[in-house]
Amino acid sequence: MDEQDRVAAFVAEYGLETDLAYRVLDLESEVGEVAKEVATSTDYGEDPDAAAIATDEVGDALFALLALADAADIDADAALDESLAKYESRIESSGDAGSGQ
């Protein structure tokens, strides 16, 4: 995935390498920022139609996820293909993408 390569190059260029555990915590933090934006923009669920997320917050979460994939030596493109195939199989067998758990 070109995006994963871009993130890996950025991390290397700026000396941002870190251990896998930190990458997981960073991802959790960035996804939390997205959730916070939705919570505050909807007045904590009072106005769901007002949900808004800043583009850069989604970008931060994507950066954190791709940096995590790289740190875990996982090809993000292959992981996405695997996930889509899993969801497709579920939909074909049960009519629902959820795991049912």
PDB file of N, CA, C and O in Angstrom, residues 3-29:
ATOM      1  N   GLU A   3       0.288   4.208   0.785  1.00  0.00           N
ATOM      2  CA  GLU A   3       0.142   5.031   1.987  1.00  0.00           C
ATOM      3  C   GLU A   3       0.994   4.496   3.134  1.00  0.00           C
ATOM      4  O   GLU A   3       1.583   5.271   3.887  1.00  0.00           O
ATOM      5  N   GLN A   4       1.051   3.183   3.278  1.00  0.00           N
ATOM      6  CA  GLN A   4       1.875   2.598   4.328  1.00  0.00           C
ATOM      7  C   GLN A   4       3.348   2.918   4.086  1.00  0.00           C
ATOM      8  O   GLN A   4       4.077   3.251   5.025  1.00  0.00           O
ATOM      9  N   ASP A   5       3.766   2.850   2.850  1.00  0.00           N
ATOM     10  CA  ASP A   5       5.145   3.195   2.510  1.00  0.00           C
ATOM     11  C   ASP A   5       5.433   4.669   2.807  1.00  0.00           C
ATOM     12  O   ASP A   5       6.515   5.011   3.286  1.00  0.00           O
ATOM     13  N   ARG A   6       4.477   5.535   2.507  1.00  0.00           N
ATOM     14  CA  ARG A   6       4.639   6.972   2.795  1.00  0.00           C
ATOM     15  C   ARG A   6       4.797   7.211   4.292  1.00  0.00           C
ATOM     16  O   ARG A   6       5.649   7.996   4.720  1.00  0.00           O
ATOM     17  N   VAL A   7       3.969   6.547   5.097  1.00  0.00           N
ATOM     18  CA  VAL A   7       4.062   6.695   6.553  1.00  0.00           C
ATOM     19  C   VAL A   7       5.386   6.143   7.051  1.00  0.00           C
ATOM     20  O   VAL A   7       6.065   6.780   7.864  1.00  0.00           O
ATOM     21  N   ALA A   8       5.789   4.983   6.568  1.00  0.00           N
ATOM     22  CA  ALA A   8       7.060   4.382   6.995  1.00  0.00           C
ATOM     23  C   ALA A   8       8.232   5.295   6.648  1.00  0.00           C
ATOM     24  O   ALA A   8       9.155   5.476   7.463  1.00  0.00           O
ATOM     25  N   ALA A   9       8.198   5.898   5.466  1.00  0.00           N
ATOM     26  CA  ALA A   9       9.269   6.817   5.065  1.00  0.00           C
ATOM     27  C   ALA A   9       9.287   8.058   5.958  1.00  0.00           C
ATOM     28  O   ALA A   9      10.352   8.529   6.357  1.00  0.00           O
ATOM     29  N   PHE A  10       8.122   8.563   6.294  1.00  0.00           N
ATOM     30  CA  PHE A  10       8.015   9.735   7.158  1.00  0.00           C
ATOM     31  C   PHE A  10       8.570   9.419   8.549  1.00  0.00           C
ATOM     32  O   PHE A  10       9.344  10.193   9.114  1.00  0.00           O
ATOM     33  N   VAL A  11       8.163   8.270   9.082  1.00  0.00           N
ATOM     34  CA  VAL A  11       8.646   7.838  10.400  1.00  0.00           C
ATOM     35  C   VAL A  11      10.168   7.724  10.383  1.00  0.00           C
ATOM     36  O   VAL A  11      10.848   8.206  11.303  1.00  0.00           O
ATOM     37  N   ALA A  12      10.712   7.115   9.355  1.00  0.00           N
ATOM     38  CA  ALA A  12      12.171   6.959   9.255  1.00  0.00           C
ATOM     39  C   ALA A  12      12.869   8.309   9.098  1.00  0.00           C
ATOM     40  O   ALA A  12      13.883   8.568   9.754  1.00  0.00           O
ATOM     41  N   GLU A  13      12.318   9.164   8.250  1.00  0.00           N
ATOM     42  CA  GLU A  13      12.956  10.466   7.993  1.00  0.00           C
ATOM     43  C   GLU A  13      13.038  11.326   9.252  1.00  0.00           C
ATOM     44  O   GLU A  13      14.021  12.017   9.477  1.00  0.00           O
ATOM     45  N   TYR A  14      12.005  11.263  10.072  1.00  0.00           N
ATOM     46  CA  TYR A  14      11.960  12.120  11.252  1.00  0.00           C
ATOM     47  C   TYR A  14      12.309  11.406  12.551  1.00  0.00           C
ATOM     48  O   TYR A  14      12.131  11.959  13.636  1.00  0.00           O
ATOM     49  N   GLY A  15      12.812  10.183  12.446  1.00  0.00           N
ATOM     50  CA  GLY A  15      13.248   9.453  13.632  1.00  0.00           C
ATOM     51  C   GLY A  15      12.125   9.154  14.604  1.00  0.00           C
ATOM     52  O   GLY A  15      12.316   9.215  15.817  1.00  0.00           O
ATOM     53  N   LEU A  16      10.966   8.803  14.080  1.00  0.00           N
ATOM     54  CA  LEU A  16       9.799   8.566  14.924  1.00  0.00           C
ATOM     55  C   LEU A  16       9.568   7.085  15.228  1.00  0.00           C
ATOM     56  O   LEU A  16       8.493   6.708  15.686  1.00  0.00           O
ATOM     57  N   GLU A  17      10.590   6.261  15.009  1.00  0.00           N
ATOM     58  CA  GLU A  17      10.438   4.836  15.289  1.00  0.00           C
ATOM     59  C   GLU A  17      10.189   4.636  16.781  1.00  0.00           C
ATOM     60  O   GLU A  17      10.751   5.339  17.623  1.00  0.00           O
ATOM     61  N   THR A  18       9.326   3.685  17.088  1.00  0.00           N
ATOM     62  CA  THR A  18       9.041   3.352  18.481  1.00  0.00           C
ATOM     63  C   THR A  18       8.534   1.920  18.543  1.00  0.00           C
ATOM     64  O   THR A  18       8.291   1.293  17.514  1.00  0.00           O
ATOM     65  N   ASP A  19       8.373   1.414  19.733  1.00  0.00           N
ATOM     66  CA  ASP A  19       7.968   0.015  19.879  1.00  0.00           C
ATOM     67  C   ASP A  19       6.475  -0.169  19.584  1.00  0.00           C
ATOM     68  O   ASP A  19       5.697   0.781  19.566  1.00  0.00           O
ATOM     69  N   LEU A  20       6.117  -1.405  19.337  1.00  0.00           N
ATOM     70  CA  LEU A  20       4.761  -1.768  18.956  1.00  0.00           C
ATOM     71  C   LEU A  20       3.731  -1.338  20.000  1.00  0.00           C
ATOM     72  O   LEU A  20       2.655  -0.836  19.640  1.00  0.00           O
ATOM     73  N   ALA A  21       4.036  -1.515  21.264  1.00  0.00           N
ATOM     74  CA  ALA A  21       3.085  -1.147  22.323  1.00  0.00           C
ATOM     75  C   ALA A  21       2.736   0.338  22.252  1.00  0.00           C
ATOM     76  O   ALA A  21       1.569   0.724  22.408  1.00  0.00           O
ATOM     77  N   TYR A  22       3.734   1.180  22.004  1.00  0.00           N
ATOM     78  CA  TYR A  22       3.461   2.605  21.887  1.00  0.00           C
ATOM     79  C   TYR A  22       2.588   2.886  20.672  1.00  0.00           C
ATOM     80  O   TYR A  22       1.695   3.735  20.718  1.00  0.00           O
ATOM     81  N   ARG A  23       2.812   2.194  19.583  1.00  0.00           N
ATOM     82  CA  ARG A  23       1.992   2.388  18.379  1.00  0.00           C
ATOM     83  C   ARG A  23       0.528   2.047  18.663  1.00  0.00           C
ATOM     84  O   ARG A  23      -0.387   2.728  18.190  1.00  0.00           O
ATOM     85  N   VAL A  24       0.283   0.997  19.426  1.00  0.00           N
ATOM     86  CA  VAL A  24      -1.091   0.632  19.787  1.00  0.00           C
ATOM     87  C   VAL A  24      -1.723   1.725  20.630  1.00  0.00           C
ATOM     88  O   VAL A  24      -2.864   2.142  20.385  1.00  0.00           O
ATOM     89  N   LEU A  25      -0.986   2.222  21.610  1.00  0.00           N
ATOM     90  CA  LEU A  25      -1.513   3.298  22.456  1.00  0.00           C
ATOM     91  C   LEU A  25      -1.761   4.572  21.656  1.00  0.00           C
ATOM     92  O   LEU A  25      -2.750   5.282  21.888  1.00  0.00           O
ATOM     93  N   ASP A  26      -0.882   4.872  20.702  1.00  0.00           N
ATOM     94  CA  ASP A  26      -1.065   6.047  19.868  1.00  0.00           C
ATOM     95  C   ASP A  26      -2.322   5.915  19.019  1.00  0.00           C
ATOM     96  O   ASP A  26      -3.101   6.865  18.884  1.00  0.00           O
ATOM     97  N   LEU A  27      -2.550   4.736  18.457  1.00  0.00           N
ATOM     98  CA  LEU A  27      -3.751   4.505  17.663  1.00  0.00           C
ATOM     99  C   LEU A  27      -4.998   4.699  18.520  1.00  0.00           C
ATOM    100  O   LEU A  27      -5.954   5.362  18.113  1.00  0.00           O
ATOM    101  N   GLU A  28      -4.977   4.128  19.710  1.00  0.00           N
ATOM    102  CA  GLU A  28      -6.119   4.271  20.615  1.00  0.00           C
ATOM    103  C   GLU A  28      -6.388   5.746  20.910  1.00  0.00           C
ATOM    104  O   GLU A  28      -7.533   6.204  20.902  1.00  0.00           O
ATOM    105  N   SER A  29      -5.337   6.500  21.151  1.00  0.00           N
ATOM    106  CA  SER A  29      -5.472   7.925  21.427  1.00  0.00           C
ATOM    107  C   SER A  29      -6.074   8.670  20.242  1.00  0.00           C
ATOM    108  O   SER A  29      -6.968   9.514  20.407  1.00  0.00           O
TER     109      SER A  29
END
